[in-house]
Amino acid sequence: MSAFTGSARDTASVPGAGGDLLAALLDGMDAALCALDAGGTVTHWNREAERILGWPAAEAVGRRGFDGWAARSADAEGTLARLMGAMRTPGRQVHELALLRKDGGRVLVRSQSAGVRGADGRPAGVYCAFSEVHAQIDLERSIALSEALFDDAPWGVVLIDADLRPAVVNGYAARAFGTGRTTLLGSPLGDVVAQGVEELEGALQHVLAEGAPPAPADLWVTPAAASGAGERRRRCWRSGFVRLASPMTEEPVLLGVAWLFQDVTEERLAAREADRTRFRWSQLHRAGAAAAEYADPAEAVAVLLDFALAGFADHGLVDRVAGDRRLTRAVASPAGAPDERGLGGGFPQRYGPEHPALQAWDRAGSVRVSAGRDAAAWAADRHWPADTAHALCTALRSRGRTVGVLTFLRTAARGGFDRQDALYAETVAARVAAALDVPPLP
């Protein structure tokens, strides 16, 4: 803008197609723009300026200053002086100005003005770009929010592009993945998530296609950055999604998905453990009430075992002491299940000297074991059902002595027994032992 004559639409100073091009560029700007020559006369006025203030270019161009039309008389000289001051100051000057709309309403704008010099190097005028303050504040808030989210936000933020690759990652998310922020950029999600990537990609594709779900969702994932498979831990990330579309186009253009999450693993595990404990003790209460109705100790034990198996194990075995390191099968649950490896009818079980049931007898406590790669052979050696993958044996103690061994068995579909499982099994064992070791009625 080397000269200041004409409006943005006629641009008399630039002949031919050049003038049309300049007019189109000025009118196509998102910001309002006006220009003033060295005497303070308006030389250019684009469509956005007309939209904000209501004054068309035909009425704005050629006026000196803003008095009597775009500013109150009390403010006009000061407004013009602040803008024209940019001719004598290097760089851009930012001001907030109170202007008048054509309909008489006042509007507060934020302006950026800079001086323009002519071909001889002398000040030739100023140009001023301005927008309504609330629009500028909204933009600044959006930028400030974005920067805050990607600095020290207390949750993970990951921007995923339309190809499902991380484009921006904040510090929390990088720590959750166990890697650096720049390391994740552009990587396929399968490279950073070892387990749960299918669920995550499915959620992202749904958001891209249908929009964000109405409520956050829990995603269980295993980050791939753990140093070894044994150290990997599944994490529960409470996740929310926002579909991103460009605000710069008439039709929405998808830019990707903003994924926000928090690690809630400990809370979810604690809630799960509380639910499990509540269910187990409810089962024990019901089992005790039901078993009390049976006069036959074997039937009472069977009832206790049936209740204890619910949600806990796939098979339950009660072996009774029948001499020096000999056990005989007293009860097997579920009733009628095929048990080709166990011997009923009062015959001693063919347990080897290192059998877990005998170890539990010797220790007067609990023994937990799991199969290796060849689970079928492992189960066959211990005379358990062929699908057994995990076992928990605990001694049945009553009146100061071991009266038998209680064994719980799980298939590979369930996880191995843990310490909390052993505590529960020992509680069940105490009730089974008491029912099994009932003195004969007089």
XYZ file of C-alpha atoms in Angstrom:
442
model
C 0.000 0.000 0.000
C 2.384 2.637 -1.271
C -0.247 5.295 -2.032
C -3.502 6.258 -0.331
C -6.134 7.206 -2.895
C -9.435 5.507 -3.680
C -11.400 2.901 -1.753
C -10.841 -0.798 -1.360
C -13.310 -1.353 -4.164
C -12.058 1.077 -6.778
C -8.394 1.388 -5.725
C -7.667 4.237 -8.130
C -3.963 4.301 -7.363
C -3.412 0.825 -8.766
C -4.509 0.633 -12.412
C -6.143 -2.294 -14.193
C -6.124 -5.818 -12.870
C -3.764 -4.816 -10.065
C -6.430 -2.561 -8.605
C -9.051 -5.308 -8.834
C -6.685 -7.751 -7.147
C -5.939 -5.353 -4.299
C -9.635 -4.643 -3.840
C -10.405 -8.349 -3.715
C -7.610 -8.982 -1.203
C -8.733 -6.204 1.089
C -12.398 -7.176 0.928
C -11.551 -10.828 1.546
C -9.686 -10.168 4.798
C -11.149 -11.541 8.020
C -10.098 -8.390 9.890
C -11.517 -4.944 9.333
C -9.009 -2.628 7.658
C -8.845 1.061 6.976
C -6.005 3.272 5.845
C -5.391 6.988 6.316
C -2.998 9.254 4.443
C -0.533 11.557 6.187
C -3.254 14.184 6.664
C -5.621 11.757 8.397
C -8.006 11.241 5.467
C -9.499 7.765 5.040
C -8.258 6.191 1.819
C -9.240 2.533 2.170
C -12.170 0.801 3.879
C -12.912 -2.900 3.408
C -16.064 -5.016 3.760
C -15.271 -6.243 7.292
C -14.941 -2.625 8.465
C -18.322 -1.978 6.884
C -19.806 -5.023 8.634
C -18.561 -3.975 12.087
C -19.393 -0.256 11.896
C -22.141 -0.197 9.263
C -20.471 2.560 7.214
C -20.025 1.597 3.545
C -16.783 2.420 1.770
C -18.509 5.027 -0.361
C -19.355 7.017 2.788
C -16.122 6.378 4.649
C -13.413 7.004 2.037
C -12.480 10.675 1.716
C -13.458 11.731 5.246
C -10.804 13.293 7.452
C -10.623 11.625 10.809
C -13.667 10.124 12.522
C -15.443 13.165 13.938
C -19.129 13.293 13.174
C -19.480 9.767 11.888
C -17.291 6.900 13.309
C -16.491 8.447 16.711
C -18.038 10.830 19.176
C -16.789 14.396 18.940
C -15.268 14.094 22.406
C -13.266 11.039 21.343
C -12.571 11.751 17.665
C -9.404 13.850 17.940
C -7.847 11.543 20.503
C -8.679 8.494 18.386
C -7.143 10.044 15.268
C -4.035 11.156 17.177
C -3.434 7.660 18.551
C -3.690 6.133 15.095
C -1.574 8.745 13.340
C 1.080 8.368 16.030
C 2.024 5.091 14.373
C 3.713 7.091 11.551
C 6.356 8.280 14.002
C 6.771 5.030 15.970
C 8.454 1.906 14.628
C 6.545 -1.372 14.758
C 2.862 -1.911 15.361
C 0.803 -0.052 17.914
C -2.107 -1.735 19.697
C -5.020 0.356 20.967
C -8.550 -0.144 22.175
C -10.837 2.410 20.563
C -14.470 3.351 21.193
C -16.104 3.844 17.797
C -19.640 4.597 16.598
C -21.744 2.439 14.354
C -23.848 4.084 11.661
C -26.967 3.242 13.655
C -25.576 5.189 16.607
C -24.499 2.253 18.718
C -21.066 2.218 20.292
C -18.579 -0.598 19.747
C -15.232 -1.209 21.377
C -12.548 -2.403 18.961
C -8.964 -3.486 19.338
C -6.733 -2.040 16.624
C -3.247 -2.659 15.343
C -1.829 0.265 13.396
C 1.483 0.751 11.605
C 3.003 3.556 9.599
C 3.487 3.418 5.837
C 6.285 5.247 4.032
C 6.270 6.494 0.491
C 8.817 5.813 -2.212
C 10.944 8.699 -0.908
C 11.033 7.202 2.586
C 8.816 9.851 4.127
C 5.717 8.955 6.206
C 2.793 8.538 3.825
C 0.094 7.483 6.258
C -1.005 4.579 8.414
C -3.018 1.456 8.017
C -5.174 0.086 10.809
C -6.581 -3.413 11.213
C -9.250 -3.787 13.866
C -11.801 -6.243 15.246
C -14.430 -6.179 17.942
C -12.851 -6.593 21.356
C -15.012 -9.558 22.359
C -13.971 -11.431 19.191
C -10.319 -10.698 19.931
C -10.749 -11.742 23.541
C -12.425 -14.983 22.429
C -9.473 -15.701 20.162
C -6.959 -14.915 22.885
C -8.845 -17.085 25.362
C -8.850 -19.958 22.888
C -5.122 -19.600 22.350
C -4.469 -19.282 26.086
C -6.606 -22.361 26.790
C -4.783 -24.347 24.140
C -1.391 -23.378 25.553
C -2.492 -24.185 29.113
C -3.786 -27.618 28.090
C -0.472 -28.441 26.482
C 1.646 -27.220 29.375
C 0.682 -28.345 32.858
C -2.876 -29.623 32.538
C -3.798 -32.267 35.170
C -5.039 -34.612 32.428
C -3.700 -35.965 29.175
C -4.433 -34.128 25.935
C -3.617 -35.655 22.556
C -4.617 -34.198 19.199
C -5.159 -37.047 16.745
C -5.186 -36.242 13.036
C -7.630 -37.724 10.554
C -5.177 -40.594 9.897
C -5.311 -41.544 13.614
C -1.768 -40.391 14.352
C -0.831 -38.122 17.285
C -0.191 -34.564 16.094
C 0.204 -32.775 19.459
C 0.828 -34.376 22.878
C 0.987 -32.673 26.249
C 3.267 -33.576 29.152
C 0.718 -35.607 31.114
C -0.065 -37.777 28.091
C 3.618 -38.326 27.313
C 4.251 -39.491 30.872
C 1.227 -41.793 30.688
C 2.607 -43.383 27.522
C 6.063 -43.577 29.090
C 7.863 -41.635 26.371
C 8.721 -38.130 25.222
C 6.264 -35.676 23.707
C 7.993 -35.506 20.324
C 8.537 -39.272 20.150
C 4.804 -39.896 19.796
C 4.209 -37.430 16.976
C 3.202 -39.094 13.732
C 3.474 -42.612 15.144
C 0.708 -45.165 14.533
C -1.267 -45.786 17.722
C -0.285 -49.449 17.546
C 3.320 -48.405 18.195
C 2.486 -46.733 21.503
C -0.394 -48.903 22.772
C 0.365 -52.618 23.162
C -3.109 -53.734 24.183
C -6.411 -51.949 23.738
C -5.421 -50.209 20.505
C -8.405 -51.686 18.627
C -10.845 -50.196 21.136
C -9.052 -46.830 21.043
C -8.987 -46.664 17.247
C -12.645 -47.698 17.134
C -13.567 -44.857 19.488
C -11.612 -42.319 17.432
C -13.156 -43.478 14.156
C -16.613 -43.232 15.689
C -15.930 -39.651 16.797
C -14.677 -38.720 13.325
C -17.744 -40.240 11.697
C -20.533 -39.532 14.178
C -19.236 -36.963 16.649
C -18.288 -37.163 20.306
C -20.175 -39.532 22.647
C -22.426 -37.869 25.242
C -20.304 -38.974 28.221
C -16.681 -39.958 28.940
C -15.744 -43.620 28.609
C -13.246 -45.897 30.347
C -10.570 -47.338 28.063
C -8.310 -50.114 29.361
C -4.962 -49.955 27.592
C -1.419 -51.192 28.051
C 1.256 -48.676 26.961
C 3.914 -50.254 24.762
C 6.805 -48.313 26.323
C 7.224 -50.653 29.325
C 10.720 -52.144 29.428
C 9.504 -55.728 29.598
C 6.314 -57.674 29.190
C 6.322 -58.625 32.855
C 6.365 -54.976 33.888
C 3.499 -53.913 31.686
C 0.394 -52.929 33.559
C -3.032 -52.300 32.137
C -4.201 -48.783 32.768
C -7.729 -47.410 32.827
C -7.950 -44.020 31.160
C -11.182 -42.085 31.615
C -11.481 -40.576 28.145
C -13.446 -37.811 26.502
C -13.336 -36.920 22.813
C -14.024 -33.782 20.787
C -14.251 -33.763 17.009
C -12.238 -30.903 15.510
C -13.296 -29.108 12.340
C -11.777 -26.064 10.695
C -13.590 -22.798 11.487
C -12.060 -21.177 8.400
C -14.231 -22.891 5.793
C -17.893 -22.657 4.868
C -18.308 -26.433 5.071
C -16.768 -28.209 8.077
C -13.425 -29.823 7.234
C -12.357 -32.489 9.718
C -8.994 -31.831 11.306
C -9.005 -34.764 13.709
C -9.977 -35.527 17.296
C -8.975 -34.024 20.625
C -8.574 -36.871 23.120
C -8.577 -35.889 26.786
C -8.006 -38.514 29.470
C -7.128 -39.118 33.107
C -5.591 -42.224 34.624
C -8.239 -43.662 36.976
C -6.729 -47.141 37.286
C -6.383 -47.135 41.059
C -9.949 -45.905 41.573
C -11.368 -48.514 39.203
C -9.359 -51.344 40.747
C -10.405 -50.278 44.244
C -14.064 -50.171 43.182
C -13.744 -53.566 41.511
C -12.133 -55.057 44.592
C -14.867 -53.601 46.810
C -17.563 -55.090 44.571
C -15.829 -58.450 44.549
C -15.400 -58.502 48.320
C -19.018 -57.498 48.867
C -20.221 -60.286 46.555
C -18.006 -62.934 48.135
C -19.073 -62.203 51.681
C -22.697 -62.150 50.574
C -22.168 -65.602 49.065
C -20.604 -66.873 52.277
C -23.537 -65.594 54.306
C -26.031 -67.292 52.015
C -23.934 -70.472 51.933
C -23.811 -70.689 55.722
C -27.574 -70.233 56.010
C -28.217 -72.906 53.365
C -25.679 -75.427 54.720
C -27.172 -75.192 58.223
C -30.313 -76.920 56.920
C -28.485 -80.173 56.075
C -27.871 -82.911 58.620
C -25.456 -84.803 56.343
C -21.968 -83.180 56.568
C -21.183 -84.096 52.932
C -24.317 -82.331 51.698
C -23.568 -79.286 53.824
C -20.026 -79.170 52.415
C -21.356 -79.504 48.862
C -23.683 -76.535 49.403
C -20.855 -74.423 50.832
C -18.648 -75.320 47.873
C -21.322 -74.537 45.298
C -21.846 -71.051 46.727
C -18.093 -70.420 47.012
C -17.433 -71.291 43.351
C -19.715 -68.544 41.984
C -17.484 -65.958 40.306
C -14.411 -67.442 41.975
C -13.342 -70.722 40.355
C -14.460 -73.386 37.888
C -14.001 -76.498 40.040
C -13.916 -77.222 43.764
C -12.551 -80.394 45.406
C -12.668 -81.472 49.016
C -10.287 -84.287 49.972
C -10.485 -85.786 53.445
C -7.539 -87.131 55.474
C -7.585 -90.918 55.468
C -4.314 -91.899 57.097
C -0.615 -91.063 56.715
C -0.363 -88.655 53.750
C -3.446 -90.128 52.164
C -6.441 -88.154 50.966
C -9.811 -89.443 49.769
C -12.296 -87.511 47.690
C -15.241 -86.317 49.810
C -16.945 -83.725 47.557
C -16.440 -82.427 44.017
C -18.244 -79.401 42.602
C -19.954 -78.750 40.304
C -21.838 -81.968 40.916
C -21.873 -84.362 37.974
C -18.975 -82.687 36.170
C -16.613 -85.170 34.475
C -13.613 -85.817 36.688
C -11.748 -88.671 35.085
C -8.590 -87.898 37.031
C -10.064 -88.060 40.548
C -10.952 -91.256 42.397
C -14.213 -91.444 44.321
C -15.710 -94.266 46.316
C -13.362 -93.754 49.253
C -10.208 -94.741 47.335
C -7.041 -92.749 48.163
C -6.096 -90.091 45.596
C -2.957 -90.855 43.608
C -1.175 -87.685 44.539
C 2.601 -87.565 44.162
C 4.801 -86.460 47.071
C 5.106 -82.908 45.651
C 1.400 -82.486 44.950
C 0.095 -79.020 45.949
C -2.650 -80.582 48.095
C -0.049 -82.444 50.134
C 2.083 -79.315 50.359
C -0.897 -77.417 51.761
C -1.423 -80.249 54.269
C 2.221 -80.104 55.353
C 2.187 -76.314 55.720
C -1.273 -76.184 57.317
C -1.864 -73.249 54.986
C -2.393 -72.360 51.345
C -0.477 -73.150 48.152
C -1.016 -71.356 44.825
C 0.249 -72.826 41.544
C -0.223 -72.218 37.821
C 0.485 -74.258 34.718
C 3.275 -73.547 32.273
C 3.056 -73.905 28.510
C 1.739 -77.500 28.520
C -1.256 -77.013 30.793
C -2.904 -80.335 29.868
C 0.117 -82.413 30.887
C 0.567 -80.296 34.011
C -3.046 -80.921 35.058
C -2.837 -84.637 34.229
C 0.244 -85.075 36.457
C -1.739 -83.634 39.376
C -4.933 -85.585 38.610
C -7.006 -82.513 37.907
C -9.413 -81.851 35.010
C -7.582 -81.370 31.706
C -8.601 -77.694 31.308
C -7.053 -76.649 34.636
C -4.541 -73.803 34.432
C -4.497 -72.421 38.003
C -4.966 -74.072 41.403
C -5.295 -72.987 45.021
C -5.041 -75.608 47.757
C -5.660 -74.805 51.404
C -5.684 -77.035 54.464
C -8.950 -77.777 56.251
C -8.246 -77.179 59.936
C -10.660 -78.132 62.726
C -10.124 -78.602 66.457
C -6.369 -78.160 66.146
C -5.712 -80.652 63.372
C -5.860 -80.936 59.563
C -8.946 -82.866 58.492
C -8.535 -82.470 54.749
C -7.604 -80.174 51.852
C -9.817 -77.807 49.864
C -8.780 -77.224 46.239
C -10.088 -74.551 43.866
C -9.293 -74.866 40.143
C -9.494 -72.299 37.358
C -9.234 -72.682 33.591
C -6.979 -70.513 31.415
C -9.931 -68.174 30.780
C -9.475 -66.829 34.314
C -6.416 -65.248 35.852
C -4.258 -66.910 38.472
C -5.129 -66.829 42.166
C -3.774 -63.881 44.146
C -3.306 -63.177 47.848
C -6.851 -61.869 48.261
C -8.149 -65.046 46.655
C -6.141 -67.099 49.160
C -7.671 -65.192 52.079
C -11.146 -65.879 50.752
C -10.337 -69.564 50.183
C -9.066 -69.875 53.750
C -12.322 -68.387 55.043
C -14.312 -70.873 52.983
C -12.009 -73.655 54.204
C -12.729 -72.792 57.828
C -16.463 -73.237 57.229
C -15.982 -76.392 55.163
C -13.762 -77.905 57.878
C -16.313 -77.102 60.561
C -19.082 -78.729 58.512
C -16.912 -81.719 57.632
C -15.700 -82.371 61.158
C -19.083 -82.415 62.887
C -19.091 -84.807 65.889
C -21.696 -87.595 65.583
C -25.056 -86.851 67.131
C -25.742 -88.682 70.417
